[in-house]
Coordinates of C-alpha atoms in Angstrom, one line a residue:
Chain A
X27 CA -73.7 -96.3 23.7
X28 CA -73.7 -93.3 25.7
X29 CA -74.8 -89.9 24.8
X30 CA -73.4 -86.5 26.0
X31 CA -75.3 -83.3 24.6
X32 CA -73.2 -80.1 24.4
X33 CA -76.1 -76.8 24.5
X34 CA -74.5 -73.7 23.1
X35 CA -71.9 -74.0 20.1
X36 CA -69.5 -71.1 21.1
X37 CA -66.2 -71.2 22.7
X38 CA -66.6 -73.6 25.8
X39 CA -69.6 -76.0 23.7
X40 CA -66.7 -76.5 21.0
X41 CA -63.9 -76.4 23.8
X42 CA -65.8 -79.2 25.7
X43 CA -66.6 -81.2 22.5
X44 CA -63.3 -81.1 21.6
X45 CA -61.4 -82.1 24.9
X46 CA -64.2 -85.3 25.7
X47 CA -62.4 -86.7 22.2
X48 CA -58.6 -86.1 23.2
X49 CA -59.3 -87.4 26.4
X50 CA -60.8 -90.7 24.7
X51 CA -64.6 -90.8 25.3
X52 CA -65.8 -93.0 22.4
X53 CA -69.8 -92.6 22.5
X54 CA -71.9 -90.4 20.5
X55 CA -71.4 -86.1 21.2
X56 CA -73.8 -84.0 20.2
X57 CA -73.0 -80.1 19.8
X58 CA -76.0 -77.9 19.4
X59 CA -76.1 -73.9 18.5
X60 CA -78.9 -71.9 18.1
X61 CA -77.0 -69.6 15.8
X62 CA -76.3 -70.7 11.8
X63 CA -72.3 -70.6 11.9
X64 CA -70.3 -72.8 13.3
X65 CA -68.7 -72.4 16.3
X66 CA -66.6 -68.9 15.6
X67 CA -64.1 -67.1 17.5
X68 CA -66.1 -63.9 19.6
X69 CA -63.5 -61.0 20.1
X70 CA -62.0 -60.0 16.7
X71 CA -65.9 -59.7 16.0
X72 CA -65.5 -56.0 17.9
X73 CA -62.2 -55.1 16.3
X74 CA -60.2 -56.8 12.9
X75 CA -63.9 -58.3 11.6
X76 CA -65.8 -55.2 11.9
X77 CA -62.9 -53.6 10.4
X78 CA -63.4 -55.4 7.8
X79 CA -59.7 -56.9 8.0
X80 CA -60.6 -60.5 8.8
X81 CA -62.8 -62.3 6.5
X82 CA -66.0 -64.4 7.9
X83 CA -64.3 -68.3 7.3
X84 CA -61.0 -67.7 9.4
X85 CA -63.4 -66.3 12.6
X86 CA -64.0 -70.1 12.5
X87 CA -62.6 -72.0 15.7
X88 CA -62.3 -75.6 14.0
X89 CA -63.0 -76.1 10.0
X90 CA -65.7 -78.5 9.3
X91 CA -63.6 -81.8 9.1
X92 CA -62.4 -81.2 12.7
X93 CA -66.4 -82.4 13.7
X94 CA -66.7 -85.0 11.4
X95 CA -63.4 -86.5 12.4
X96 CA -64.5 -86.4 15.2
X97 CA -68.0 -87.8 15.1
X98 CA -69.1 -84.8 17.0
X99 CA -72.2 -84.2 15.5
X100 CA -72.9 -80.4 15.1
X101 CA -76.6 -78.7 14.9
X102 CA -76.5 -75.0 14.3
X103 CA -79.1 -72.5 13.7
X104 CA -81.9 -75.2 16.0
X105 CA -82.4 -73.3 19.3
X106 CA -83.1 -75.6 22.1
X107 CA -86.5 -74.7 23.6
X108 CA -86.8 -77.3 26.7
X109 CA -84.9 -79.4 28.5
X110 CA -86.3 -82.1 30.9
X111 CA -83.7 -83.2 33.4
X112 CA -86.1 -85.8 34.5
X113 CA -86.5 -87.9 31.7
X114 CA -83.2 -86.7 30.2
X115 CA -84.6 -85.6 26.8
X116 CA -84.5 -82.0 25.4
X117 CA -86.2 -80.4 22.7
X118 CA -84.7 -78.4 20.0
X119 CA -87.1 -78.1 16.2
X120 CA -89.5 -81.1 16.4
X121 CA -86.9 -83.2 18.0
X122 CA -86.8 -84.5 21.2
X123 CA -83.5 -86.0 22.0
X124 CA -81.9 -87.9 24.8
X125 CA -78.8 -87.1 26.8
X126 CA -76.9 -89.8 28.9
X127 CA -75.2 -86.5 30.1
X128 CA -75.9 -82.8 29.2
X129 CA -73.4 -79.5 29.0
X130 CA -74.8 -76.1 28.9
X131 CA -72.5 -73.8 27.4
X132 CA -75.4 -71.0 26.5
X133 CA -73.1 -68.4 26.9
X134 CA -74.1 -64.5 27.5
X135 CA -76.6 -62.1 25.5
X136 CA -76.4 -58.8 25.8
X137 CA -78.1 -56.3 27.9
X138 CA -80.8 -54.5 25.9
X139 CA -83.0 -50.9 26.5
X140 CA -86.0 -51.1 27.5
X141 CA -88.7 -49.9 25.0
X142 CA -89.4 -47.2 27.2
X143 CA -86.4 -45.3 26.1
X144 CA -86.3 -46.4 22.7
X145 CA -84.7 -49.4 23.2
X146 CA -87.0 -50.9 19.9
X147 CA -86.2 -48.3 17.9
X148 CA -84.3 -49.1 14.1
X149 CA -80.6 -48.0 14.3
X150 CA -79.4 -49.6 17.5
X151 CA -77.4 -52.4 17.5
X152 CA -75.5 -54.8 20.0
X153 CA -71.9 -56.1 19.7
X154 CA -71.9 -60.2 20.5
X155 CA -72.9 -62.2 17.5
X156 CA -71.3 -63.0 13.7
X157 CA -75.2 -61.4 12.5
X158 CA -74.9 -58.5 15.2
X159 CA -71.4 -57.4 13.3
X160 CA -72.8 -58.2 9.9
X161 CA -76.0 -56.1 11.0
X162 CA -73.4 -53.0 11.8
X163 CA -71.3 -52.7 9.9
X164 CA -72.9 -51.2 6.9
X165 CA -73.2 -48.2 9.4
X166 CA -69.5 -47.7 9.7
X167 CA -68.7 -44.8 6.9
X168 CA -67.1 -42.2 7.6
X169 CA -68.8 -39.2 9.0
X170 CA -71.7 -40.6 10.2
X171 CA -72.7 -40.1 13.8
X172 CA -72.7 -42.8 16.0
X173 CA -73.4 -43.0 20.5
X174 CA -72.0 -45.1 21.5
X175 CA -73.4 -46.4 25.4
X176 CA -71.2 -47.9 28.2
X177 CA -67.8 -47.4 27.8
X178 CA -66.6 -51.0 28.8
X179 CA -64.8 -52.9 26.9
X180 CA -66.9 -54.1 24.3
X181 CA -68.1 -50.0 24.1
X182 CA -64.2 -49.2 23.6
X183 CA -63.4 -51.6 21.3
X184 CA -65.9 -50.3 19.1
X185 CA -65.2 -46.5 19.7
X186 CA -61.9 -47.4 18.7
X187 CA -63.0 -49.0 15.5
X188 CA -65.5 -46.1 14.7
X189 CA -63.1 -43.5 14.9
X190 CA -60.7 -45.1 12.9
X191 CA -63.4 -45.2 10.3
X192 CA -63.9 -41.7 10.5
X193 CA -66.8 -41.8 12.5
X194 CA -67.9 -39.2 14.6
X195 CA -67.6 -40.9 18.0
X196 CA -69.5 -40.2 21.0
X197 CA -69.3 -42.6 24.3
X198 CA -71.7 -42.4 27.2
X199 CA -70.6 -43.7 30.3
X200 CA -73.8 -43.5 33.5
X201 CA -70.6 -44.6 36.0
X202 CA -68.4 -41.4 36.6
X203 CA -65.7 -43.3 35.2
X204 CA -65.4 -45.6 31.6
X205 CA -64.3 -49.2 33.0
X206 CA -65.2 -48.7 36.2
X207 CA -65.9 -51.7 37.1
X208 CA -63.1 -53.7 35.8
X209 CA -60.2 -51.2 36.5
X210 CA -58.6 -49.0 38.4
X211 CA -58.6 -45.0 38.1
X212 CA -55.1 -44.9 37.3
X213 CA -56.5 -47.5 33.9
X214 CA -59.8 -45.5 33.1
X215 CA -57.7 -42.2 32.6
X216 CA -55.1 -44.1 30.2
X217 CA -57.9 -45.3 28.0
X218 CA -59.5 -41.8 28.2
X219 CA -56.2 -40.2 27.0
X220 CA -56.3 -42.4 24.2
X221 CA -59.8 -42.4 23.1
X222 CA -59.6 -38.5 23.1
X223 CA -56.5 -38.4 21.1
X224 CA -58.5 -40.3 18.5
X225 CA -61.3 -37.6 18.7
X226 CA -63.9 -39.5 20.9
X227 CA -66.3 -37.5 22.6
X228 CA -66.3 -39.3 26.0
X229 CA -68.5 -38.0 28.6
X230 CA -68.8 -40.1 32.2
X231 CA -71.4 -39.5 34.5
X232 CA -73.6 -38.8 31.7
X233 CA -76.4 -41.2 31.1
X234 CA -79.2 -42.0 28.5
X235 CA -82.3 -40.8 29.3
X236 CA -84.3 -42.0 26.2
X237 CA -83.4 -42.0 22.6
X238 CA -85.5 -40.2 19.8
X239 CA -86.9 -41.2 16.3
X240 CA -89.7 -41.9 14.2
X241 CA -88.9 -45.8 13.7
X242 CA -85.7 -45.0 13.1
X243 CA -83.3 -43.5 16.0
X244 CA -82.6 -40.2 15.2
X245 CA -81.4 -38.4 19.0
X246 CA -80.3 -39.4 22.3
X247 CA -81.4 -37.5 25.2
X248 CA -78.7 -36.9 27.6
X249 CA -79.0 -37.0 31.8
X250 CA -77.5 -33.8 31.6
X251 CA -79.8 -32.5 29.7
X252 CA -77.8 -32.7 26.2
X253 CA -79.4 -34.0 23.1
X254 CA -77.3 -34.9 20.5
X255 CA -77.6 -36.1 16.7
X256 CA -77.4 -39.4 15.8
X257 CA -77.3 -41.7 12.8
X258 CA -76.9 -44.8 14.7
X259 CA -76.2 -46.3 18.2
X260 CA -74.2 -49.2 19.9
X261 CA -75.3 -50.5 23.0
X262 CA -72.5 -51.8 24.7
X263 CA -74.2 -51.8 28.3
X264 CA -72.7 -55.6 29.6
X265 CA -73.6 -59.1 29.2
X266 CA -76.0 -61.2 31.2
X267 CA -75.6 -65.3 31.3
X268 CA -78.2 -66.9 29.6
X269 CA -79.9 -68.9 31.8
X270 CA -83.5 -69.1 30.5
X271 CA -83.0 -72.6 29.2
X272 CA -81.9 -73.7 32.8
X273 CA -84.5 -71.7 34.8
X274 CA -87.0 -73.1 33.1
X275 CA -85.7 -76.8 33.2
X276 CA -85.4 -76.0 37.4
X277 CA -81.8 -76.0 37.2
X278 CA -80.2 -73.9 40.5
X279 CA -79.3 -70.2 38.9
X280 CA -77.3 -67.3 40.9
X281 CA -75.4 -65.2 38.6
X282 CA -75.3 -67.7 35.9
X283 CA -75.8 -71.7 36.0
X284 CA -74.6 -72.0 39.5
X285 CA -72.2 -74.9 39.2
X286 CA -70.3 -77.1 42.2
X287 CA -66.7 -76.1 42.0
X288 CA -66.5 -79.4 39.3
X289 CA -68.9 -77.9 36.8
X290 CA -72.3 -79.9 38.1
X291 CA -75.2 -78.1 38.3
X292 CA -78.3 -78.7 40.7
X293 CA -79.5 -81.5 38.1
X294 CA -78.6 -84.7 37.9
X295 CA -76.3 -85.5 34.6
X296 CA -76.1 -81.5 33.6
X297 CA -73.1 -79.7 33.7
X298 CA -72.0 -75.9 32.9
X299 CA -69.5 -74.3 31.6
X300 CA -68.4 -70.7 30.1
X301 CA -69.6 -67.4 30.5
X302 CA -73.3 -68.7 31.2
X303 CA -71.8 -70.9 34.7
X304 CA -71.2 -69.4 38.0
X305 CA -69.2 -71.3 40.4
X306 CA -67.5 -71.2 44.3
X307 CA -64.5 -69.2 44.6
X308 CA -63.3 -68.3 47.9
X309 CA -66.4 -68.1 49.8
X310 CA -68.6 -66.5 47.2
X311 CA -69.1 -67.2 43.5
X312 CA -67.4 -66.2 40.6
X313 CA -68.5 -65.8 37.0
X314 CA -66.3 -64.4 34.1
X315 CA -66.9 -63.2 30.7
X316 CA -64.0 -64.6 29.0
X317 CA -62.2 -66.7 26.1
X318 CA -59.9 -68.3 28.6
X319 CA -62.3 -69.0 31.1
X320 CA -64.7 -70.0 28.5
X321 CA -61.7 -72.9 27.5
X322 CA -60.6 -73.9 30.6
X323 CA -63.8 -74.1 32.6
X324 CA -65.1 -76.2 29.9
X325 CA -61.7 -78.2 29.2
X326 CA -62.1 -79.5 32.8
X327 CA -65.9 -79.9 33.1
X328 CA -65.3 -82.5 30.0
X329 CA -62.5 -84.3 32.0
X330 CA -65.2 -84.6 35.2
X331 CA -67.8 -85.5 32.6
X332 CA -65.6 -88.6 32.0
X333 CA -65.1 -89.7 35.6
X334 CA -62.6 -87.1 36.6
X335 CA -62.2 -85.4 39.9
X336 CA -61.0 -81.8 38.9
X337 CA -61.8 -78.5 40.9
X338 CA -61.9 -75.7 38.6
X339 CA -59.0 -73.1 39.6
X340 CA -59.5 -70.0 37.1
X341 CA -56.2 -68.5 36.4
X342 CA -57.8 -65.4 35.1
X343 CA -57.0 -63.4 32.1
X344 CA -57.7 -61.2 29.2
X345 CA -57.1 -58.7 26.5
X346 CA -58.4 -55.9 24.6
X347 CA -57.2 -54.4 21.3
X348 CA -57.9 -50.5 21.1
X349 CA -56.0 -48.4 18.7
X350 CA -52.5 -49.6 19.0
X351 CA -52.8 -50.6 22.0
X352 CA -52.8 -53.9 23.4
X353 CA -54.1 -54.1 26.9
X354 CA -53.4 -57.4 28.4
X355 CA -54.7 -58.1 32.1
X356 CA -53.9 -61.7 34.2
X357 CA -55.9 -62.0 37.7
X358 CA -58.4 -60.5 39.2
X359 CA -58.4 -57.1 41.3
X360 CA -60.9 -57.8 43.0
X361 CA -60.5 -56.2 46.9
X362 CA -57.4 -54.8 45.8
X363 CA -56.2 -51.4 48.5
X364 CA -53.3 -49.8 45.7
X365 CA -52.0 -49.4 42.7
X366 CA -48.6 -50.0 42.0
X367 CA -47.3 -47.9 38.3
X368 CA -44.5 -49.2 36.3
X369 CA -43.8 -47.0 33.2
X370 CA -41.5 -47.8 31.0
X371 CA -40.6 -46.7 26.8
X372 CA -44.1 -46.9 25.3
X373 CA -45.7 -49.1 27.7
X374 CA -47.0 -49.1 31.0
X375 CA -48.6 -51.5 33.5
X376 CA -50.5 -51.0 36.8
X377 CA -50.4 -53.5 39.3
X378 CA -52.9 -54.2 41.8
X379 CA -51.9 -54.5 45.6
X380 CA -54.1 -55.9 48.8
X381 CA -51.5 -55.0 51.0
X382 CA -48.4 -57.2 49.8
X383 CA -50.2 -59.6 48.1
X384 CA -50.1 -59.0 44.2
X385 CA -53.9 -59.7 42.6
X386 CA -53.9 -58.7 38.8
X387 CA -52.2 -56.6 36.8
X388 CA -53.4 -54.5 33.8
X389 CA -50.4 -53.7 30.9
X390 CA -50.6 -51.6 28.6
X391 CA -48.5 -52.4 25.2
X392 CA -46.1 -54.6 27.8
X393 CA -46.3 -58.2 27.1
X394 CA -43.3 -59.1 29.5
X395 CA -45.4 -57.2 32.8
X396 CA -48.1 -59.3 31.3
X397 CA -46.4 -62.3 31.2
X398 CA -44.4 -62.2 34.7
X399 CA -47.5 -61.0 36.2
X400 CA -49.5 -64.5 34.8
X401 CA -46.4 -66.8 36.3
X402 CA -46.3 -64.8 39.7
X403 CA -50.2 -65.4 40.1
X404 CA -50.0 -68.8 39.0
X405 CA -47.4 -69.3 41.2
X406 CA -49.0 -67.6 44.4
X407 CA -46.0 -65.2 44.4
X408 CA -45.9 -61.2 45.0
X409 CA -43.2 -59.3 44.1
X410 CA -42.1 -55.9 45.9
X411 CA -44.0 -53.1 45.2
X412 CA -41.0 -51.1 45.5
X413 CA -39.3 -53.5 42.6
X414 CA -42.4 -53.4 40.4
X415 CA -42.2 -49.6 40.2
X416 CA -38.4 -49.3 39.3
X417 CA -38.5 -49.7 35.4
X418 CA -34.5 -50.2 35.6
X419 CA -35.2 -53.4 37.7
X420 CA -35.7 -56.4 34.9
X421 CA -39.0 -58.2 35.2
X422 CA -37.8 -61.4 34.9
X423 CA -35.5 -60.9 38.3
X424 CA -38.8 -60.3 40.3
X425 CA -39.8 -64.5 39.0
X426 CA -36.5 -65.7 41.6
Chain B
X29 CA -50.1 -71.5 -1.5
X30 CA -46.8 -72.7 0.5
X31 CA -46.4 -76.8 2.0
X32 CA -45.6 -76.8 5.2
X33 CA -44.6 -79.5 7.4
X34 CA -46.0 -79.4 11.2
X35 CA -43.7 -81.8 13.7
X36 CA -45.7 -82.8 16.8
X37 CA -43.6 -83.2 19.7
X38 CA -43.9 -87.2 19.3
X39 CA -42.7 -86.9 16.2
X40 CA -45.8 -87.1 14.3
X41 CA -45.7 -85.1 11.1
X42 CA -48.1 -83.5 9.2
X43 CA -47.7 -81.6 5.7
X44 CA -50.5 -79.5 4.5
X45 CA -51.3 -77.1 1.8
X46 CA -51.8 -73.5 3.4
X47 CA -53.0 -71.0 1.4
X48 CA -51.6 -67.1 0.8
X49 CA -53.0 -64.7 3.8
X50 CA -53.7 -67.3 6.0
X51 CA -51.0 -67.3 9.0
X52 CA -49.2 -70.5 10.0
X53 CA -51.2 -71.3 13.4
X54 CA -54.6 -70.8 11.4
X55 CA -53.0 -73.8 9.0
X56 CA -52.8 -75.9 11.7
X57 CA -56.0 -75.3 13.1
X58 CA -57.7 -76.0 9.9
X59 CA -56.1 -78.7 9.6
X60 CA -56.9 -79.9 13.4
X61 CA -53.1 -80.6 14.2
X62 CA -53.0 -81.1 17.5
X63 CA -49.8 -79.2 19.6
X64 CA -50.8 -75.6 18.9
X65 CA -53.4 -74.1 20.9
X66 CA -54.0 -70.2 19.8
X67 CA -55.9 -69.8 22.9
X68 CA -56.6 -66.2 21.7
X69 CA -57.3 -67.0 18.1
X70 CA -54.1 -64.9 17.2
X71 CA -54.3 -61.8 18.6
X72 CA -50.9 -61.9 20.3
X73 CA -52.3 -61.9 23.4
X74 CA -50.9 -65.8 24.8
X75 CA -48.4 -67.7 24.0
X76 CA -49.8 -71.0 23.3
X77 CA -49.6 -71.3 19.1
X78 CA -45.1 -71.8 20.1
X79 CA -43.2 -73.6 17.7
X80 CA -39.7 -73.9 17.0
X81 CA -38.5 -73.4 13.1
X82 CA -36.2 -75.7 11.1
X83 CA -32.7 -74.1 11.4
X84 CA -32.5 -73.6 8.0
X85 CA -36.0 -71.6 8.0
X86 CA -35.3 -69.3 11.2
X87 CA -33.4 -66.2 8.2
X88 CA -35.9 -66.3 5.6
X89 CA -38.7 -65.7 7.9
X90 CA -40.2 -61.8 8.4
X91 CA -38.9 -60.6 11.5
X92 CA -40.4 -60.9 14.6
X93 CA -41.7 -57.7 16.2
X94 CA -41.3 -56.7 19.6
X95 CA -44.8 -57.7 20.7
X96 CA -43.9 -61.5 19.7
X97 CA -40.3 -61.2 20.9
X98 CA -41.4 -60.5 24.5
X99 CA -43.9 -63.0 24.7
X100 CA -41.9 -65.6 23.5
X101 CA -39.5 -65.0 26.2
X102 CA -42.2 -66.4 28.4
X103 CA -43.5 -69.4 26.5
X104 CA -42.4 -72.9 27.4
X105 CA -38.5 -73.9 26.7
X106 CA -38.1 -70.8 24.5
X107 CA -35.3 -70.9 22.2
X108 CA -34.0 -67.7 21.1
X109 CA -33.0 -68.3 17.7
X110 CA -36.0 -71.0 16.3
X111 CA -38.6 -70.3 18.3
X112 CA -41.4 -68.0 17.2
X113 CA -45.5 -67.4 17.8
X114 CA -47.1 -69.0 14.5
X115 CA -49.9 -66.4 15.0
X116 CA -47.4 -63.6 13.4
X117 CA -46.4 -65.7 10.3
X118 CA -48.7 -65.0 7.4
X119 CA -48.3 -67.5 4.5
X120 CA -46.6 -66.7 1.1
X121 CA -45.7 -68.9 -1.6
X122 CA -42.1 -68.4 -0.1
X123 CA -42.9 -70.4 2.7
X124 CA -43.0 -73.1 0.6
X125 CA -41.2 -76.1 2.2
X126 CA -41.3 -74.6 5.7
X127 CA -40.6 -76.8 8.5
X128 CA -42.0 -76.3 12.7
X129 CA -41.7 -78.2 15.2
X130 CA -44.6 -78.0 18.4
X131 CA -42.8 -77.6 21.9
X132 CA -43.6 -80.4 24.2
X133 CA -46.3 -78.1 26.0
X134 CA -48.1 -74.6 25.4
X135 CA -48.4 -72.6 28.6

């Protein structure tokens, strides 16, 4: 009977699981987390569950009869420690067990401070895991003073969240603009405007230099020379792929599990998938931090598992909740040359141009721009810039 | 607590117990009916937890906002009056007896 090991029980590990049963593989699956709950959903974790508005059991991707129906053996809370591509066996706890053929779906952790600057200091905390949320948010009460640094997403999200709670909100962001590297000027201001409405204290171009405390964090030191009072801070300085398991079984890394555009990696049998797996796109490689990707990438590295022959063609999107605003963003701007505005009652989206060729779009509180924007992409198609910016003309037309 | 009867597109039904607070597409998914995806866990932010509700179901439903409105027009084979994003129901006992129907395809 054959044997596929899953490595990493998030969103692509139970995606993958999931798909090798609908598409009829009938051997033994084996899905192994490192952390206690079961596979869980990531992104209300920054917004509704540290809110306090979603209880723990229904962040839960499958409930527990889903596996055993299944016969998709889950392991949380066991870290896997080796794997050896050689003899096919891994080791996770005092077990050593083997793998016809092996899935990494490790996922990201995030980036940490160093020491040097306090980085090991009480009173910091990171925003990825159910017991990073659970470690925080006894720290959300009103009043109390929180720094927040990077002002990504994951650092919005939870400026949002903190000033909703009353907190007093400051965001450090060392770029000399928040969300620089996802999004376009025109994108950063809007969430500024927002964030300030709600009283958050964003300052860009401003970095940490080292944080103060006596075991517990107590001031940040500012690059401009600034020290504030703190009660608490939230790093929220980006993701890394966690590749340690792969490194150190010899498996090809660059940017993540580098992966053939079908999901193999350099070793025989083992396959990646998710946040942790970089693969060719165009003519360099690609690796995204999303759910979508996470599902899809993983959806077809389960179909090639089983004998398939699919390429994996990312039709990129994602979404962030901040206040009451939904930001929803389909493709990737990447190379983009201008920004194209469309304002309409309450919403807004900016669409990104390389010359006529339409390459993501970012809307703000405006599902439909959203929405056309996914089917134009998907479709190869690039409406007129000219169209795009007249709010009279309907969205739907441009799809003709 | 409200019963609710899930139609696959086949024609395979399912009727579970879903309890108060929970929302229709977390009913299936606890339930692992297949047909509804909920690609963003419920967020709003896809379109993949469609369904179309029982005729006699689509008026005693809450309204649908404008969020849910404009990305239904985009999901697959909308249908104006019965169609609706399972994400934004939240279960009552008035629910009780409620009937959807999965579309042939989420996109």
């Amino acid at each position: 009977m054959s044997h596929i090991v899953i490595v990493g029980a998030g969103q692509a590990g139970s995606s993958l699981a999931a798909k090798l049963r609908d598409d009829g593989f009938d051997g033994d699956i084996t899905l192994i987390g490192d952390e206690t709950a079961p596979p869980y959903q990531r992104p209300p974790l920054s917004k509704d569950y540290l809110l306090g508005k979603m209880p723990r059991d229904r962040l839960f991707l499958r409930a527990d009869s889903f596996y055993t129906d299944r016969r998709i053996v889950l392991r949380t809370g066991t870290p896997v420690t080796r794997i050896d591509p050689a003899a096919r066996t891994l080791t996770f706890g005092d077990e050593v067990l083997s793998y016809d053929q092996l899935a990494l779906t490790t996922g990201s952790v995030p980036r940490r401070l160093p020491a040097a600057i306090g980085g090991d200091l009480a009173g910091l905390f990171t925003v990825r895991t159910l017991a990073d949320i659970d470690a925080l948010e006894p720290q959300v009460r009103p009043g109390r003073r929180v720094l927040i640094i990077g002002g990504g997403y994951i650092g919005l999200e939870a400026a949002a969240v903190a000033a909703k709670q009353g907190l007093e909100v400051t965001l450090v962001e060392l770029a000399d603009r928040i969300l620089q590297r996802v999004a376009a000027p025109e994108t950063s201001d809007f969430f500024r405007a927002l964030h300030s409405a709600h009283g958050v204290d964003i300052r860009e171009g401003v970095g940490l230099s080292r944080l103060i405390g006596d075991g517990q964090v107590a001031q940040a030191e500012l690059s401009d020379g600034t020290t504030l009072d703190i009660d608490f801070a939230i790093v929220g300085a980006g993701i890394l792929p966690d590749t340690a398991l792969a490194e150190t079984a010899g498996i090809a890394c660059d940017n993540g599990i580098a992966t053939d555009t079908h999901g193999r990696t350099s070793a025989e049998g083992i396959w990646a998938a998710g946040d942790c797996a970089s693969f060719p796109h165009g003519s360099a490689r690609l690796r995204l931090e999303s759910v979508p990707n996470a599902i899809d990438m993983a959806e077809c590295v389960a179909l090639n598992m089983l004998g398939g022959d699919r390429e994996y063609v990312p039709e990129p999107w994602f979404w962030s909740d901040q206040y009451d605003v939904k930001l929803q963003i389909a493709g990737l701007n990447t190379g983009y040359d201008r920004v194209v505005i469309r304002e309409g009652e309450g919403s807004r989206s900016h669409w990104y141009y390389a010359g006529d060729r339409l390459l993501a779009v970012d809307a703000m509180n405006d599902p439909r721009a959203f929405m056309v924007a996914k089917r134009l992409l998907a479709a190869g198609k690039s409406p007129d810039a000219a169209a795009v910016a007249d709010a009279s003309i309907d969205l739907k037309t441009l799809m003709r | 607590m409200a019963k609710i009867t899930y139609i696959e597109h086949n024609g395979t039904e399912h009727v579970v117990d879903v309890a108060n607070g929970m929302t229709v597409m977390e009913g299936a998914r606890d339930n692992g009916i297949p047909g509804i995806e909920a690609d963003c866990g419920g967020a709003c932010a896809c379109s993949t937890c469609h369904v179309y509700v029982a005729p006699d179901w689509v008026e005693k439903l809450p309204e649908k906002q404008d969020m849910e409105e404009d990305m239904l027009d985009f999901a697959y084979e909308p249908d104006p009056a019965r169609s609706r994003l399972t994400c934004q129901i939240k279960v009552t006992d008035a629910l009780d007896g409620l009937v959807v129907q999965m579309p042939e395809k989420q996109i």
